[in-house]
XYZ file of C-alpha atoms in Angstrom:
403
model
C -28.198 -133.102 123.376
C -27.226 -136.283 121.572
C -26.525 -137.965 124.956
C -30.263 -138.002 125.574
C -30.509 -141.178 123.470
C -28.980 -143.169 126.365
C -31.586 -141.920 128.828
C -35.214 -142.617 127.754
C -36.681 -140.307 130.394
C -34.433 -137.427 129.382
C -35.155 -138.094 125.716
C -38.916 -137.987 126.315
C -38.553 -134.751 128.253
C -36.491 -133.158 125.488
C -38.975 -134.407 122.879
C -41.852 -132.700 124.661
C -39.772 -129.554 125.153
C -39.063 -129.458 121.425
C -42.734 -130.105 120.673
C -43.659 -127.245 123.016
C -41.147 -124.975 121.298
C -42.763 -125.764 117.955
C -46.124 -124.991 119.534
C -44.748 -121.731 120.914
C -43.738 -120.679 117.403
C -47.217 -121.605 116.154
C -48.668 -119.446 118.933
C -46.324 -116.567 118.058
C -47.206 -116.555 114.379
C -50.909 -116.688 115.292
C -50.587 -113.356 117.121
C -49.099 -111.600 114.092
C -51.395 -113.354 111.640
C -54.547 -112.263 113.513
C -53.353 -108.700 114.166
C -55.455 -107.100 111.373
C -58.545 -107.938 113.452
C -57.316 -105.535 116.165
C -55.774 -103.029 113.745
C -58.584 -102.510 111.257
C -59.150 -98.814 111.930
C -55.452 -98.075 112.482
C -54.364 -99.671 109.211
C -57.118 -98.144 107.086
C -56.195 -94.720 108.475
C -52.390 -95.170 108.270
C -52.337 -96.483 104.706
C -55.524 -94.708 103.468
C -57.110 -97.872 102.101
C -60.628 -99.285 102.039
C -61.763 -102.637 103.438
C -61.269 -104.458 100.124
C -57.598 -103.475 100.057
C -57.257 -104.356 103.724
C -58.693 -107.775 102.912
C -56.116 -108.109 100.152
C -53.403 -107.154 102.637
C -54.562 -109.843 105.076
C -54.710 -112.424 102.274
C -51.007 -112.119 101.416
C -50.186 -114.081 104.569
C -52.386 -116.968 103.421
C -51.063 -116.855 99.853
C -47.434 -117.156 100.967
C -48.331 -119.708 103.624
C -50.221 -121.889 101.131
C -47.569 -121.680 98.395
C -44.808 -122.575 100.871
C -46.411 -125.639 102.426
C -45.819 -128.398 99.855
C -42.131 -127.487 99.282
C -41.780 -127.120 103.045
C -43.428 -130.504 103.579
C -40.868 -132.103 101.282
C -38.051 -130.387 103.186
C -39.545 -131.440 106.535
C -39.469 -135.058 105.349
C -35.776 -134.724 104.451
C -34.266 -132.397 107.065
C -34.786 -131.909 110.762
C -37.624 -129.467 111.423
C -35.561 -127.462 113.947
C -33.455 -125.988 111.145
C -36.503 -124.997 109.125
C -38.129 -123.509 112.213
C -35.006 -121.382 112.790
C -35.127 -120.103 109.204
C -38.865 -119.426 109.522
C -38.295 -117.470 112.726
C -35.768 -115.247 110.969
C -38.213 -114.537 108.112
C -40.986 -113.697 110.571
C -38.697 -111.402 112.520
C -37.556 -109.527 109.402
C -41.149 -109.116 108.221
C -42.223 -107.625 111.571
C -39.401 -105.075 111.448
C -40.263 -104.123 107.840
C -43.951 -103.702 108.689
C -43.175 -101.645 111.804
C -41.108 -99.081 109.892
C -42.947 -98.715 106.567
C -45.573 -96.158 105.578
C -45.969 -97.640 102.100
C -48.903 -99.995 101.598
C -47.146 -102.103 98.946
C -44.172 -102.661 101.251
C -46.584 -103.551 104.058
C -48.147 -106.171 101.765
C -44.676 -107.528 100.992
C -43.932 -107.838 104.714
C -47.204 -109.733 105.162
C -46.189 -112.052 102.313
C -42.781 -112.624 103.898
C -44.351 -113.382 107.245
C -46.684 -115.956 105.703
C -43.713 -117.776 104.184
C -41.883 -117.901 107.513
C -44.979 -118.783 109.518
C -45.726 -121.834 107.356
C -43.395 -123.870 109.594
C -45.757 -123.463 112.554
C -48.415 -126.158 112.493
C -46.738 -128.410 109.931
C -43.419 -128.394 111.801
C -45.051 -129.069 115.156
C -46.866 -132.124 113.788
C -43.652 -133.292 112.099
C -41.787 -133.016 115.406
C -44.474 -135.221 116.936
C -44.108 -137.893 114.251
C -40.297 -137.905 114.534
C -39.798 -137.683 118.280
C -42.881 -139.307 119.836
C -44.573 -142.737 119.429
C -47.273 -142.977 116.699
C -50.037 -143.621 119.261
C -49.666 -140.016 120.436
C -50.415 -138.492 117.012
C -53.916 -137.176 117.733
C -52.636 -135.760 121.036
C -49.798 -134.009 119.173
C -52.355 -132.308 116.922
C -54.420 -131.362 119.987
C -51.327 -129.886 121.688
C -50.575 -127.847 118.561
C -54.140 -126.529 118.557
C -53.872 -125.600 122.238
C -50.810 -123.494 121.454
C -52.733 -122.008 118.536
C -55.483 -121.167 121.013
C -52.976 -119.375 123.230
C -51.827 -117.352 120.225
C -55.397 -116.635 119.178
C -56.210 -115.473 122.698
C -53.147 -113.232 122.887
C -54.014 -111.745 119.483
C -57.256 -110.267 120.815
C -57.562 -108.210 124.016
C -53.888 -108.570 125.147
C -52.648 -107.417 121.735
C -55.164 -104.569 121.760
C -53.877 -103.525 125.204
C -50.258 -103.591 124.018
C -51.102 -101.586 120.901
C -52.951 -98.970 122.961
C -50.081 -98.809 125.470
C -46.995 -98.545 123.255
C -48.413 -98.129 119.719
C -48.854 -100.613 116.894
C -45.446 -99.965 115.314
C -43.622 -100.496 118.612
C -45.675 -103.662 119.127
C -44.405 -105.110 115.856
C -40.826 -104.192 116.723
C -41.258 -106.217 119.922
C -42.703 -109.119 117.925
C -39.680 -108.932 115.633
C -37.316 -109.415 118.570
C -39.473 -112.298 119.814
C -38.865 -114.018 116.465
C -35.104 -113.637 116.905
C -35.275 -115.326 120.325
C -37.336 -118.218 118.958
C -34.863 -118.751 116.125
C -31.969 -118.957 118.609
C -33.850 -121.551 120.678
C -34.427 -123.762 117.640
C -30.738 -123.572 116.759
C -30.023 -124.829 120.280
C -32.097 -127.944 119.562
C -30.632 -128.546 116.100
C -28.363 -131.448 117.189
C -31.145 -133.379 118.923
C -31.695 -136.704 117.090
C -35.173 -138.079 116.217
C -36.782 -141.083 117.883
C -36.489 -143.208 114.769
C -33.634 -143.823 112.314
C -33.562 -140.531 110.492
C -31.435 -141.876 107.641
C -34.318 -143.895 106.226
C -35.921 -140.583 105.237
C -32.896 -139.129 103.498
C -33.311 -140.746 100.077
C -36.744 -140.299 98.631
C -38.338 -139.760 95.265
C -39.926 -136.307 95.191
C -42.108 -137.028 92.151
C -43.325 -140.340 93.530
C -44.100 -138.832 96.929
C -46.047 -135.988 95.346
C -47.926 -138.462 93.174
C -48.796 -140.613 96.195
C -50.305 -137.696 98.102
C -51.915 -135.803 95.222
C -53.550 -138.921 93.769
C -55.168 -139.859 97.073
C -58.914 -139.169 97.165
C -58.739 -139.519 100.944
C -56.154 -136.733 101.159
C -58.249 -134.471 98.928
C -61.477 -135.074 100.855
C -59.832 -134.376 104.233
C -58.063 -131.277 102.865
C -61.273 -129.804 101.385
C -63.162 -130.558 104.601
C -60.419 -128.840 106.637
C -60.395 -125.813 104.328
C -64.140 -125.218 104.601
C -64.219 -125.787 108.368
C -61.363 -123.353 108.952
C -63.009 -120.484 107.073
C -64.890 -119.087 110.132
C -61.661 -118.928 112.160
C -59.966 -116.919 109.427
C -62.855 -114.553 108.704
C -64.063 -113.965 112.274
C -60.925 -114.662 114.301
C -58.348 -113.082 111.996
C -60.111 -110.422 109.979
C -63.532 -108.925 110.636
C -65.020 -110.504 113.781
C -64.174 -107.615 116.112
C -65.764 -105.060 113.751
C -68.906 -107.247 113.488
C -69.314 -107.366 117.269
C -68.495 -103.668 117.745
C -71.382 -102.744 115.491
C -73.784 -105.356 116.854
C -73.425 -104.390 120.528
C -71.923 -100.869 120.201
C -68.966 -101.915 122.336
C -65.247 -101.136 122.352
C -62.832 -103.139 120.241
C -61.237 -104.594 123.388
C -64.599 -105.994 124.548
C -65.225 -107.481 121.104
C -61.790 -109.064 121.305
C -62.774 -110.791 124.549
C -65.704 -112.479 122.814
C -63.465 -113.751 120.030
C -61.029 -114.958 122.692
C -63.848 -117.199 123.967
C -63.834 -118.898 120.550
C -60.109 -119.618 120.754
C -60.463 -120.897 124.316
C -63.192 -123.192 123.036
C -60.794 -124.564 120.427
C -58.197 -125.203 123.132
C -60.718 -127.131 125.225
C -62.474 -128.879 122.347
C -59.408 -130.163 120.485
C -58.175 -132.514 123.250
C -61.754 -133.527 124.080
C -62.418 -134.617 120.505
C -59.016 -136.319 120.433
C -59.846 -138.346 123.563
C -63.327 -139.171 122.238
C -61.935 -140.249 118.881
C -59.331 -142.529 120.473
C -61.894 -144.000 122.864
C -64.461 -144.955 120.207
C -61.685 -145.679 117.666
C -63.295 -143.531 115.014
C -62.261 -140.255 113.412
C -65.227 -139.755 111.091
C -68.058 -139.701 113.647
C -66.524 -136.983 115.911
C -65.644 -134.953 112.818
C -69.259 -135.129 111.585
C -70.624 -134.287 115.038
C -68.294 -131.305 115.349
C -69.273 -130.015 111.902
C -73.022 -130.075 112.584
C -72.749 -128.415 115.995
C -70.231 -125.863 114.689
C -72.675 -124.925 111.916
C -75.429 -124.470 114.510
C -73.295 -122.203 116.702
C -72.103 -119.941 113.882
C -75.611 -119.687 112.413
C -76.920 -118.457 115.769
C -74.061 -115.931 116.025
C -74.679 -114.493 112.562
C -78.469 -114.625 112.227
C -79.829 -114.251 115.774
C -78.761 -110.770 116.777
C -80.817 -110.184 119.941
C -78.828 -112.363 122.323
C -77.479 -110.718 125.478
C -73.707 -110.321 125.520
C -73.204 -113.168 128.015
C -75.023 -115.559 125.673
C -72.799 -114.485 122.778
C -69.750 -115.388 124.869
C -71.198 -118.893 125.257
C -71.913 -119.181 121.535
C -68.379 -118.165 120.627
C -67.017 -120.706 123.093
C -69.202 -123.506 121.716
C -68.326 -122.631 118.119
C -64.657 -123.022 119.027
C -65.254 -126.158 121.091
C -67.051 -127.975 118.281
C -64.436 -126.770 115.803
C -62.143 -129.121 117.753
C -63.589 -131.990 115.708
C -61.933 -130.518 112.617
C -58.466 -131.018 114.109
C -58.892 -134.788 113.755
C -58.544 -134.283 110.003
C -54.789 -133.828 110.382
C -54.442 -137.026 112.393
C -56.529 -138.839 109.783
C -54.424 -137.765 106.831
C -51.122 -138.550 108.597
C -52.344 -141.981 109.714
C -53.499 -142.784 106.185
C -50.168 -141.891 104.546
C -46.784 -143.653 104.965
C -44.767 -142.243 107.925
C -42.110 -140.772 105.645
C -44.763 -138.630 103.934
C -46.248 -137.070 107.076
C -44.727 -133.647 106.362
C -45.904 -133.604 102.758
C -49.373 -134.875 103.713
C -49.933 -132.174 106.346
C -48.389 -129.597 104.016
C -50.841 -130.511 101.254
C -53.807 -130.327 103.631
C -52.724 -126.954 105.007
C -52.121 -125.645 101.478
C -55.825 -125.937 100.763
C -56.726 -124.558 104.206
C -54.601 -121.428 103.811
C -55.429 -121.087 100.130
C -59.041 -120.928 101.239
C -58.029 -118.257 103.744
C -56.529 -116.130 100.973
C -59.786 -116.360 99.031
C -61.935 -115.877 102.140
C -60.375 -112.616 103.336
C -60.416 -111.081 99.860
C -64.002 -112.179 99.235
C -65.137 -110.881 102.629
C -63.692 -107.427 101.950
C -65.184 -107.402 98.458
C -68.667 -108.392 99.706
C -68.634 -105.680 102.385
C -67.674 -103.041 99.831
C -70.228 -104.446 97.381
C -73.084 -103.845 99.805
C -71.769 -100.556 101.201
C -72.635 -97.457 99.184
C -70.617 -94.865 101.119
C -67.832 -93.060 99.352
C -64.260 -93.500 100.514
C -63.055 -91.646 103.568
C -59.719 -91.877 105.331
C -61.037 -93.797 108.333
C -63.187 -95.943 106.090
C -64.140 -98.649 108.612
C -66.250 -96.142 110.523
C -68.648 -95.971 107.557
C -69.325 -99.719 107.358
C -72.528 -100.830 109.011
C -73.409 -103.999 110.872
C -75.589 -105.104 107.939
C -72.674 -104.668 105.515
C -70.493 -107.030 107.536
C -73.339 -109.460 108.234
C -73.957 -109.706 104.497
C -70.368 -110.858 103.960
C -70.564 -113.345 106.849
C -73.272 -115.276 104.988
C -70.427 -117.213 103.385
C -69.546 -118.910 106.693
C -72.597 -121.212 106.974
C -72.313 -121.882 103.243
C -68.748 -123.110 103.735
C -69.558 -125.289 106.730
């Protein structure tokens, strides 16, 4: 693939193929990450745990993801992301196989931890590919493309994943996901010799302490990271963890139907992210679209949580709009990368995502704890059946507070 440097058209095509491959990995990890939302009853019954422990299980992904990001960001700034993607794919594959074959809850938690470490390449690596292989003017579009792939993963993690689980079983589903990780790893190895757009050697010698100091001492980086963490909380709590159970109890519908509503949120993100990117580039401002998206996102989620007499078709629209306006949040990544020196793009995005996923670890645990706090029923093997709509709604109060 090194001959592509003599042919600009071929090089651009390969760059976008590599970017798409990074996005495909991000989509893949999204499916596994969000699986507890479609497996709530199955996992509580299989491992005989309550919702608090299930929340802890879900949080291990975010803990490993968050802890891995800053070291990974440093590595992304030094080595080609394809190699790190290949290693991440292997970790994800191994974790899926472990989870598929275990009946021990502690081992299941370990597999979730392992998957979070491997999955941390997803968004960070995709953005890093964009900064290395594409012109800087395309940065906000790169972030939007990554979010579109995330939307595809989020969509697949709802009704399609539920269908696959019902068809072949949840253990067999994770075995299939394990093999998918192996294939992705092989594809990244195939791209490992492809050279970046810019002189890669200028990134080889860098001062780790100085780079960390530059990012961690930046008030701009901290403000964008905290903003991103709080805005992402609804996606984690509703999209990844408890949204399907909330809708099942509100409308007395099947889990697959609830998954379709949550899919509307992810589709909204896929549509909203490029729209906010185009708007931001057109008016040459990041802050105004981010503020607009925040206010309208808050409105949408407040209506979802507190107005519970909407017809189902209206709830589909609200989930779509909540995702669409969430698209303004994606500009935060472009902002932090543009603010930092080019050779720190991996570290900058890694730092931002550390806070985002650290918030996810807290959010899932706190959600499970709040549901159990309000619920007075004693433990039963299929514990989710005893949680009421009001129990879950009580925990969801934290979403408008975050936004």
